[in-house]
Amino acid sequence: MTKPFQLRLTVRGYELDTQGHLNQAVYLQYCEHLRWESLRAAGISQDKLIATQIGPAVLENTMRFRHELRGGDEVDVTCQWVWGEGKTFRVEQEIRRADGVLACELSSVAGLIDLTQRKLISRPAEHFAKLADHPEIMGL
């Protein structure tokens, strides 16, 4: 398996809930941001992907909260693409404080959907690999 793609983000004040910690929905937004950033780093922009009439579809998310995050915390968010043989693939992600404390884990099942037929395509890794300038970022 390749090394996960990673970016550092800073928790912003407007992302906090009434208890003063990062709102639970924002953890998911951080992970979504990282998935798109890893695609972009691999050379696949949203426009390039959608021009093929294929788009991503998240089918399942399992999120585990391990430690709270507060305003100003710097966090490292990772994205690891895990490929299989069928129509779906997994994306494994972590959010860790800069000091290494695990705050959240996200495991997603996703696929690529044909935007005309509205059905998942077979072999999504092959489709991504054809579009990527740097497929190794996605473990392809």
PDB file of N, CA, C and O in Angstrom, residues 35-96:
ATOM      1  N   ARG A  35     -10.165  14.181   0.014  1.00  0.00           N
ATOM      2  CA  ARG A  35     -10.361  13.288  -1.144  1.00  0.00           C
ATOM      3  C   ARG A  35     -10.212  14.074  -2.443  1.00  0.00           C
ATOM      4  O   ARG A  35      -9.520  13.637  -3.365  1.00  0.00           O
ATOM      5  N   TRP A  36     -10.848  15.240  -2.520  1.00  0.00           N
ATOM      6  CA  TRP A  36     -10.744  16.049  -3.736  1.00  0.00           C
ATOM      7  C   TRP A  36      -9.328  16.577  -3.938  1.00  0.00           C
ATOM      8  O   TRP A  36      -8.835  16.637  -5.064  1.00  0.00           O
ATOM      9  N   GLU A  37      -8.654  16.943  -2.859  1.00  0.00           N
ATOM     10  CA  GLU A  37      -7.277  17.430  -2.982  1.00  0.00           C
ATOM     11  C   GLU A  37      -6.336  16.323  -3.446  1.00  0.00           C
ATOM     12  O   GLU A  37      -5.405  16.579  -4.210  1.00  0.00           O
ATOM     13  N   SER A  38      -6.577  15.094  -3.004  1.00  0.00           N
ATOM     14  CA  SER A  38      -5.717  13.994  -3.467  1.00  0.00           C
ATOM     15  C   SER A  38      -5.966  13.711  -4.950  1.00  0.00           C
ATOM     16  O   SER A  38      -5.024  13.429  -5.696  1.00  0.00           O
ATOM     17  N   LEU A  39      -7.224  13.801  -5.365  1.00  0.00           N
ATOM     18  CA  LEU A  39      -7.520  13.659  -6.796  1.00  0.00           C
ATOM     19  C   LEU A  39      -6.814  14.758  -7.598  1.00  0.00           C
ATOM     20  O   LEU A  39      -6.199  14.486  -8.634  1.00  0.00           O
ATOM     21  N   ARG A  40      -6.912  15.985  -7.101  1.00  0.00           N
ATOM     22  CA  ARG A  40      -6.276  17.116  -7.790  1.00  0.00           C
ATOM     23  C   ARG A  40      -4.765  16.924  -7.870  1.00  0.00           C
ATOM     24  O   ARG A  40      -4.146  17.152  -8.913  1.00  0.00           O
ATOM     25  N   ALA A  41      -4.149  16.477  -6.765  1.00  0.00           N
ATOM     26  CA  ALA A  41      -2.701  16.228  -6.752  1.00  0.00           C
ATOM     27  C   ALA A  41      -2.323  15.116  -7.737  1.00  0.00           C
ATOM     28  O   ALA A  41      -1.230  15.132  -8.309  1.00  0.00           O
ATOM     29  N   ALA A  42      -3.232  14.175  -7.936  1.00  0.00           N
ATOM     30  CA  ALA A  42      -2.999  13.093  -8.897  1.00  0.00           C
ATOM     31  C   ALA A  42      -3.215  13.564 -10.339  1.00  0.00           C
ATOM     32  O   ALA A  42      -2.914  12.831 -11.281  1.00  0.00           O
ATOM     33  N   GLY A  43      -3.740  14.774 -10.508  1.00  0.00           N
ATOM     34  CA  GLY A  43      -3.971  15.324 -11.839  1.00  0.00           C
ATOM     35  C   GLY A  43      -5.391  15.179 -12.331  1.00  0.00           C
ATOM     36  O   GLY A  43      -5.671  15.327 -13.521  1.00  0.00           O
ATOM     37  N   ILE A  44      -6.321  14.905 -11.414  1.00  0.00           N
ATOM     38  CA  ILE A  44      -7.724  14.733 -11.787  1.00  0.00           C
ATOM     39  C   ILE A  44      -8.550  15.845 -11.145  1.00  0.00           C
ATOM     40  O   ILE A  44      -8.890  15.774  -9.968  1.00  0.00           O
ATOM     41  N   SER A  45      -8.867  16.858 -11.916  1.00  0.00           N
ATOM     42  CA  SER A  45      -9.731  17.931 -11.417  1.00  0.00           C
ATOM     43  C   SER A  45     -11.188  17.480 -11.492  1.00  0.00           C
ATOM     44  O   SER A  45     -11.520  16.520 -12.194  1.00  0.00           O
ATOM     45  N   GLN A  46     -12.055  18.205 -10.783  1.00  0.00           N
ATOM     46  CA  GLN A  46     -13.481  17.903 -10.875  1.00  0.00           C
ATOM     47  C   GLN A  46     -13.957  18.036 -12.315  1.00  0.00           C
ATOM     48  O   GLN A  46     -14.699  17.180 -12.808  1.00  0.00           O
ATOM     49  N   ASP A  47     -13.536  19.086 -12.992  1.00  0.00           N
ATOM     50  CA  ASP A  47     -13.956  19.297 -14.378  1.00  0.00           C
ATOM     51  C   ASP A  47     -13.496  18.166 -15.286  1.00  0.00           C
ATOM     52  O   ASP A  47     -14.253  17.698 -16.145  1.00  0.00           O
ATOM     53  N   LYS A  48     -12.259  17.714 -15.091  1.00  0.00           N
ATOM     54  CA  LYS A  48     -11.712  16.622 -15.913  1.00  0.00           C
ATOM     55  C   LYS A  48     -12.501  15.331 -15.687  1.00  0.00           C
ATOM     56  O   LYS A  48     -12.825  14.620 -16.637  1.00  0.00           O
ATOM     57  N   LEU A  49     -12.842  15.059 -14.441  1.00  0.00           N
ATOM     58  CA  LEU A  49     -13.604  13.854 -14.123  1.00  0.00           C
ATOM     59  C   LEU A  49     -15.017  13.935 -14.693  1.00  0.00           C
ATOM     60  O   LEU A  49     -15.479  13.019 -15.388  1.00  0.00           O
ATOM     61  N   ILE A  50     -15.706  15.031 -14.442  1.00  0.00           N
ATOM     62  CA  ILE A  50     -17.097  15.187 -14.888  1.00  0.00           C
ATOM     63  C   ILE A  50     -17.192  15.231 -16.415  1.00  0.00           C
ATOM     64  O   ILE A  50     -18.195  14.801 -16.997  1.00  0.00           O
ATOM     65  N   ALA A  51     -16.152  15.711 -17.093  1.00  0.00           N
ATOM     66  CA  ALA A  51     -16.150  15.737 -18.561  1.00  0.00           C
ATOM     67  C   ALA A  51     -16.256  14.326 -19.149  1.00  0.00           C
ATOM     68  O   ALA A  51     -16.695  14.164 -20.288  1.00  0.00           O
ATOM     69  N   THR A  52     -15.909  13.311 -18.372  1.00  0.00           N
ATOM     70  CA  THR A  52     -16.025  11.924 -18.834  1.00  0.00           C
ATOM     71  C   THR A  52     -17.430  11.375 -18.606  1.00  0.00           C
ATOM     72  O   THR A  52     -17.684  10.208 -18.906  1.00  0.00           O
ATOM     73  N   GLN A  53     -18.321  12.206 -18.051  1.00  0.00           N
ATOM     74  CA  GLN A  53     -19.687  11.793 -17.715  1.00  0.00           C
ATOM     75  C   GLN A  53     -19.701  10.721 -16.620  1.00  0.00           C
ATOM     76  O   GLN A  53     -20.621   9.913 -16.539  1.00  0.00           O
ATOM     77  N   ILE A  54     -18.654  10.743 -15.791  1.00  0.00           N
ATOM     78  CA  ILE A  54     -18.530   9.843 -14.652  1.00  0.00           C
ATOM     79  C   ILE A  54     -18.289  10.712 -13.419  1.00  0.00           C
ATOM     80  O   ILE A  54     -17.517  11.665 -13.476  1.00  0.00           O
ATOM     81  N   GLY A  55     -18.933  10.367 -12.311  1.00  0.00           N
ATOM     82  CA  GLY A  55     -18.738  11.126 -11.083  1.00  0.00           C
ATOM     83  C   GLY A  55     -18.671  10.214  -9.873  1.00  0.00           C
ATOM     84  O   GLY A  55     -19.162   9.081  -9.903  1.00  0.00           O
ATOM     85  N   PRO A  56     -18.077  10.701  -8.794  1.00  0.00           N
ATOM     86  CA  PRO A  56     -17.954   9.890  -7.584  1.00  0.00           C
ATOM     87  C   PRO A  56     -19.277   9.791  -6.831  1.00  0.00           C
ATOM     88  O   PRO A  56     -20.094  10.706  -6.853  1.00  0.00           O
ATOM     89  N   ALA A  57     -19.471   8.654  -6.184  1.00  0.00           N
ATOM     90  CA  ALA A  57     -20.667   8.432  -5.369  1.00  0.00           C
ATOM     91  C   ALA A  57     -20.235   7.743  -4.077  1.00  0.00           C
ATOM     92  O   ALA A  57     -19.699   6.638  -4.121  1.00  0.00           O
ATOM     93  N   VAL A  58     -20.445   8.413  -2.947  1.00  0.00           N
ATOM     94  CA  VAL A  58     -20.172   7.800  -1.653  1.00  0.00           C
ATOM     95  C   VAL A  58     -21.383   6.955  -1.276  1.00  0.00           C
ATOM     96  O   VAL A  58     -22.513   7.439  -1.270  1.00  0.00           O
ATOM     97  N   LEU A  59     -21.141   5.692  -0.953  1.00  0.00           N
ATOM     98  CA  LEU A  59     -22.222   4.768  -0.646  1.00  0.00           C
ATOM     99  C   LEU A  59     -22.364   4.527   0.852  1.00  0.00           C
ATOM    100  O   LEU A  59     -23.450   4.180   1.321  1.00  0.00           O
ATOM    101  N   GLU A  60     -21.272   4.703   1.587  1.00  0.00           N
ATOM    102  CA  GLU A  60     -21.300   4.425   3.028  1.00  0.00           C
ATOM    103  C   GLU A  60     -20.147   5.151   3.704  1.00  0.00           C
ATOM    104  O   GLU A  60     -19.034   5.189   3.172  1.00  0.00           O
ATOM    105  N   ASN A  61     -20.420   5.749   4.852  1.00  0.00           N
ATOM    106  CA  ASN A  61     -19.393   6.366   5.695  1.00  0.00           C
ATOM    107  C   ASN A  61     -19.514   5.798   7.101  1.00  0.00           C
ATOM    108  O   ASN A  61     -20.609   5.752   7.656  1.00  0.00           O
ATOM    109  N   THR A  62     -18.393   5.394   7.673  1.00  0.00           N
ATOM    110  CA  THR A  62     -18.345   5.004   9.073  1.00  0.00           C
ATOM    111  C   THR A  62     -17.302   5.886   9.742  1.00  0.00           C
ATOM    112  O   THR A  62     -16.120   5.829   9.397  1.00  0.00           O
ATOM    113  N   MET A  63     -17.766   6.732  10.657  1.00  0.00           N
ATOM    114  CA  MET A  63     -16.888   7.691  11.308  1.00  0.00           C
ATOM    115  C   MET A  63     -16.777   7.350  12.788  1.00  0.00           C
ATOM    116  O   MET A  63     -17.785   7.077  13.441  1.00  0.00           O
ATOM    117  N   ARG A  64     -15.550   7.369  13.290  1.00  0.00           N
ATOM    118  CA  ARG A  64     -15.288   7.113  14.712  1.00  0.00           C
ATOM    119  C   ARG A  64     -14.592   8.325  15.297  1.00  0.00           C
ATOM    120  O   ARG A  64     -13.481   8.665  14.877  1.00  0.00           O
ATOM    121  N   PHE A  65     -15.229   8.951  16.258  1.00  0.00           N
ATOM    122  CA  PHE A  65     -14.645  10.113  16.929  1.00  0.00           C
ATOM    123  C   PHE A  65     -13.825   9.625  18.114  1.00  0.00           C
ATOM    124  O   PHE A  65     -14.321   8.881  18.954  1.00  0.00           O
ATOM    125  N   ARG A  66     -12.572  10.049  18.193  1.00  0.00           N
ATOM    126  CA  ARG A  66     -11.650   9.569  19.222  1.00  0.00           C
ATOM    127  C   ARG A  66     -11.238  10.651  20.212  1.00  0.00           C
ATOM    128  O   ARG A  66     -10.970  10.363  21.364  1.00  0.00           O
ATOM    129  N   HIS A  67     -11.146  11.893  19.743  1.00  0.00           N
ATOM    130  CA  HIS A  67     -10.688  12.980  20.608  1.00  0.00           C
ATOM    131  C   HIS A  67     -11.211  14.290  20.043  1.00  0.00           C
ATOM    132  O   HIS A  67     -11.239  14.475  18.835  1.00  0.00           O
ATOM    133  N   GLU A  68     -11.608  15.187  20.929  1.00  0.00           N
ATOM    134  CA  GLU A  68     -12.160  16.455  20.445  1.00  0.00           C
ATOM    135  C   GLU A  68     -11.078  17.338  19.828  1.00  0.00           C
ATOM    136  O   GLU A  68      -9.897  17.224  20.158  1.00  0.00           O
ATOM    137  N   LEU A  69     -11.523  18.209  18.939  1.00  0.00           N
ATOM    138  CA  LEU A  69     -10.673  19.242  18.368  1.00  0.00           C
ATOM    139  C   LEU A  69     -11.261  20.588  18.750  1.00  0.00           C
ATOM    140  O   LEU A  69     -12.484  20.748  18.799  1.00  0.00           O
ATOM    141  N   ARG A  70     -10.375  21.554  18.993  1.00  0.00           N
ATOM    142  CA  ARG A  70     -10.812  22.886  19.413  1.00  0.00           C
ATOM    143  C   ARG A  70     -10.245  23.933  18.466  1.00  0.00           C
ATOM    144  O   ARG A  70      -9.328  23.655  17.694  1.00  0.00           O
ATOM    145  N   GLY A  71     -10.807  25.115  18.507  1.00  0.00           N
ATOM    146  CA  GLY A  71     -10.371  26.198  17.642  1.00  0.00           C
ATOM    147  C   GLY A  71      -8.870  26.420  17.727  1.00  0.00           C
ATOM    148  O   GLY A  71      -8.298  26.432  18.810  1.00  0.00           O
ATOM    149  N   GLY A  72      -8.234  26.580  16.562  1.00  0.00           N
ATOM    150  CA  GLY A  72      -6.805  26.807  16.498  1.00  0.00           C
ATOM    151  C   GLY A  72      -5.972  25.548  16.421  1.00  0.00           C
ATOM    152  O   GLY A  72      -4.779  25.622  16.100  1.00  0.00           O
ATOM    153  N   ASP A  73      -6.558  24.382  16.716  1.00  0.00           N
ATOM    154  CA  ASP A  73      -5.804  23.132  16.596  1.00  0.00           C
ATOM    155  C   ASP A  73      -5.360  22.948  15.144  1.00  0.00           C
ATOM    156  O   ASP A  73      -6.150  23.152  14.215  1.00  0.00           O
ATOM    157  N   GLU A  74      -4.118  22.557  14.974  1.00  0.00           N
ATOM    158  CA  GLU A  74      -3.652  22.164  13.652  1.00  0.00           C
ATOM    159  C   GLU A  74      -3.839  20.660  13.541  1.00  0.00           C
ATOM    160  O   GLU A  74      -3.535  19.923  14.492  1.00  0.00           O
ATOM    161  N   VAL A  75      -4.366  20.221  12.409  1.00  0.00           N
ATOM    162  CA  VAL A  75      -4.642  18.802  12.211  1.00  0.00           C
ATOM    163  C   VAL A  75      -4.066  18.328  10.886  1.00  0.00           C
ATOM    164  O   VAL A  75      -4.026  19.071   9.907  1.00  0.00           O
ATOM    165  N   ASP A  76      -3.622  17.083  10.888  1.00  0.00           N
ATOM    166  CA  ASP A  76      -3.182  16.416   9.671  1.00  0.00           C
ATOM    167  C   ASP A  76      -4.292  15.456   9.257  1.00  0.00           C
ATOM    168  O   ASP A  76      -4.695  14.589  10.035  1.00  0.00           O
ATOM    169  N   VAL A  77      -4.780  15.645   8.041  1.00  0.00           N
ATOM    170  CA  VAL A  77      -5.849  14.812   7.510  1.00  0.00           C
ATOM    171  C   VAL A  77      -5.230  13.951   6.408  1.00  0.00           C
ATOM    172  O   VAL A  77      -4.504  14.457   5.549  1.00  0.00           O
ATOM    173  N   THR A  78      -5.513  12.640   6.455  1.00  0.00           N
ATOM    174  CA  THR A  78      -4.950  11.728   5.464  1.00  0.00           C
ATOM    175  C   THR A  78      -6.045  11.119   4.601  1.00  0.00           C
ATOM    176  O   THR A  78      -7.218  11.109   4.971  1.00  0.00           O
ATOM    177  N   CYS A  79      -5.605  10.598   3.465  1.00  0.00           N
ATOM    178  CA  CYS A  79      -6.505   9.952   2.517  1.00  0.00           C
ATOM    179  C   CYS A  79      -5.765   8.782   1.879  1.00  0.00           C
ATOM    180  O   CYS A  79      -4.738   8.981   1.239  1.00  0.00           O
ATOM    181  N   GLN A  80      -6.286   7.582   2.084  1.00  0.00           N
ATOM    182  CA  GLN A  80      -5.692   6.363   1.525  1.00  0.00           C
ATOM    183  C   GLN A  80      -6.751   5.657   0.676  1.00  0.00           C
ATOM    184  O   GLN A  80      -7.806   5.272   1.189  1.00  0.00           O
ATOM    185  N   TRP A  81      -6.482   5.492  -0.604  1.00  0.00           N
ATOM    186  CA  TRP A  81      -7.388   4.815  -1.519  1.00  0.00           C
ATOM    187  C   TRP A  81      -7.103   3.315  -1.460  1.00  0.00           C
ATOM    188  O   TRP A  81      -5.950   2.894  -1.551  1.00  0.00           O
ATOM    189  N   VAL A  82      -8.143   2.507  -1.319  1.00  0.00           N
ATOM    190  CA  VAL A  82      -8.002   1.054  -1.211  1.00  0.00           C
ATOM    191  C   VAL A  82      -8.841   0.420  -2.325  1.00  0.00           C
ATOM    192  O   VAL A  82     -10.069   0.519  -2.314  1.00  0.00           O
ATOM    193  N   TRP A  83      -8.147  -0.221  -3.256  1.00  0.00           N
ATOM    194  CA  TRP A  83      -8.804  -0.740  -4.451  1.00  0.00           C
ATOM    195  C   TRP A  83      -9.123  -2.217  -4.324  1.00  0.00           C
ATOM    196  O   TRP A  83      -8.371  -2.973  -3.735  1.00  0.00           O
ATOM    197  N   GLY A  84     -10.247  -2.601  -4.915  1.00  0.00           N
ATOM    198  CA  GLY A  84     -10.661  -3.994  -4.961  1.00  0.00           C
ATOM    199  C   GLY A  84     -10.951  -4.399  -6.393  1.00  0.00           C
ATOM    200  O   GLY A  84     -10.526  -3.735  -7.333  1.00  0.00           O
ATOM    201  N   GLU A  85     -11.739  -5.439  -6.552  1.00  0.00           N
ATOM    202  CA  GLU A  85     -12.019  -5.990  -7.878  1.00  0.00           C
ATOM    203  C   GLU A  85     -13.372  -5.577  -8.449  1.00  0.00           C
ATOM    204  O   GLU A  85     -13.584  -5.675  -9.637  1.00  0.00           O
ATOM    205  N   GLY A  86     -14.300  -5.127  -7.618  1.00  0.00           N
ATOM    206  CA  GLY A  86     -15.659  -4.878  -8.086  1.00  0.00           C
ATOM    207  C   GLY A  86     -15.910  -3.437  -8.507  1.00  0.00           C
ATOM    208  O   GLY A  86     -15.016  -2.732  -8.966  1.00  0.00           O
ATOM    209  N   LYS A  87     -17.140  -3.013  -8.296  1.00  0.00           N
ATOM    210  CA  LYS A  87     -17.570  -1.673  -8.679  1.00  0.00           C
ATOM    211  C   LYS A  87     -17.292  -0.633  -7.598  1.00  0.00           C
ATOM    212  O   LYS A  87     -17.452   0.553  -7.840  1.00  0.00           O
ATOM    213  N   THR A  88     -16.907  -1.087  -6.415  1.00  0.00           N
ATOM    214  CA  THR A  88     -16.673  -0.143  -5.315  1.00  0.00           C
ATOM    215  C   THR A  88     -15.217  -0.179  -4.871  1.00  0.00           C
ATOM    216  O   THR A  88     -14.451  -1.088  -5.213  1.00  0.00           O
ATOM    217  N   PHE A  89     -14.847   0.827  -4.112  1.00  0.00           N
ATOM    218  CA  PHE A  89     -13.524   0.927  -3.502  1.00  0.00           C
ATOM    219  C   PHE A  89     -13.713   1.588  -2.149  1.00  0.00           C
ATOM    220  O   PHE A  89     -14.787   2.091  -1.831  1.00  0.00           O
ATOM    221  N   ARG A  90     -12.673   1.553  -1.346  1.00  0.00           N
ATOM    222  CA  ARG A  90     -12.732   2.182  -0.028  1.00  0.00           C
ATOM    223  C   ARG A  90     -11.761   3.345   0.027  1.00  0.00           C
ATOM    224  O   ARG A  90     -10.747   3.352  -0.674  1.00  0.00           O
ATOM    225  N   VAL A  91     -12.086   4.282   0.889  1.00  0.00           N
ATOM    226  CA  VAL A  91     -11.169   5.376   1.202  1.00  0.00           C
ATOM    227  C   VAL A  91     -11.053   5.402   2.721  1.00  0.00           C
ATOM    228  O   VAL A  91     -12.060   5.519   3.418  1.00  0.00           O
ATOM    229  N   GLU A  92      -9.828   5.239   3.212  1.00  0.00           N
ATOM    230  CA  GLU A  92      -9.559   5.237   4.649  1.00  0.00           C
ATOM    231  C   GLU A  92      -8.906   6.566   5.012  1.00  0.00           C
ATOM    232  O   GLU A  92      -7.931   6.971   4.357  1.00  0.00           O
ATOM    233  N   GLN A  93      -9.439   7.235   6.035  1.00  0.00           N
ATOM    234  CA  GLN A  93      -8.938   8.552   6.393  1.00  0.00           C
ATOM    235  C   GLN A  93      -8.787   8.697   7.898  1.00  0.00           C
ATOM    236  O   GLN A  93      -9.516   8.067   8.672  1.00  0.00           O
ATOM    237  N   GLU A  94      -7.838   9.540   8.289  1.00  0.00           N
ATOM    238  CA  GLU A  94      -7.626   9.886   9.692  1.00  0.00           C
ATOM    239  C   GLU A  94      -7.469  11.390   9.819  1.00  0.00           C
ATOM    240  O   GLU A  94      -6.966  12.048   8.908  1.00  0.00           O
ATOM    241  N   ILE A  95      -7.907  11.893  10.961  1.00  0.00           N
ATOM    242  CA  ILE A  95      -7.649  13.282  11.341  1.00  0.00           C
ATOM    243  C   ILE A  95      -6.885  13.208  12.656  1.00  0.00           C
ATOM    244  O   ILE A  95      -7.392  12.669  13.636  1.00  0.00           O
ATOM    245  N   ARG A  96      -5.660  13.735  12.644  1.00  0.00           N
ATOM    246  CA  ARG A  96      -4.809  13.729  13.839  1.00  0.00           C
ATOM    247  C   ARG A  96      -4.374  15.148  14.158  1.00  0.00           C
ATOM    248  O   ARG A  96      -4.057  15.921  13.255  1.00  0.00           O
TER     249      ARG A  96
END
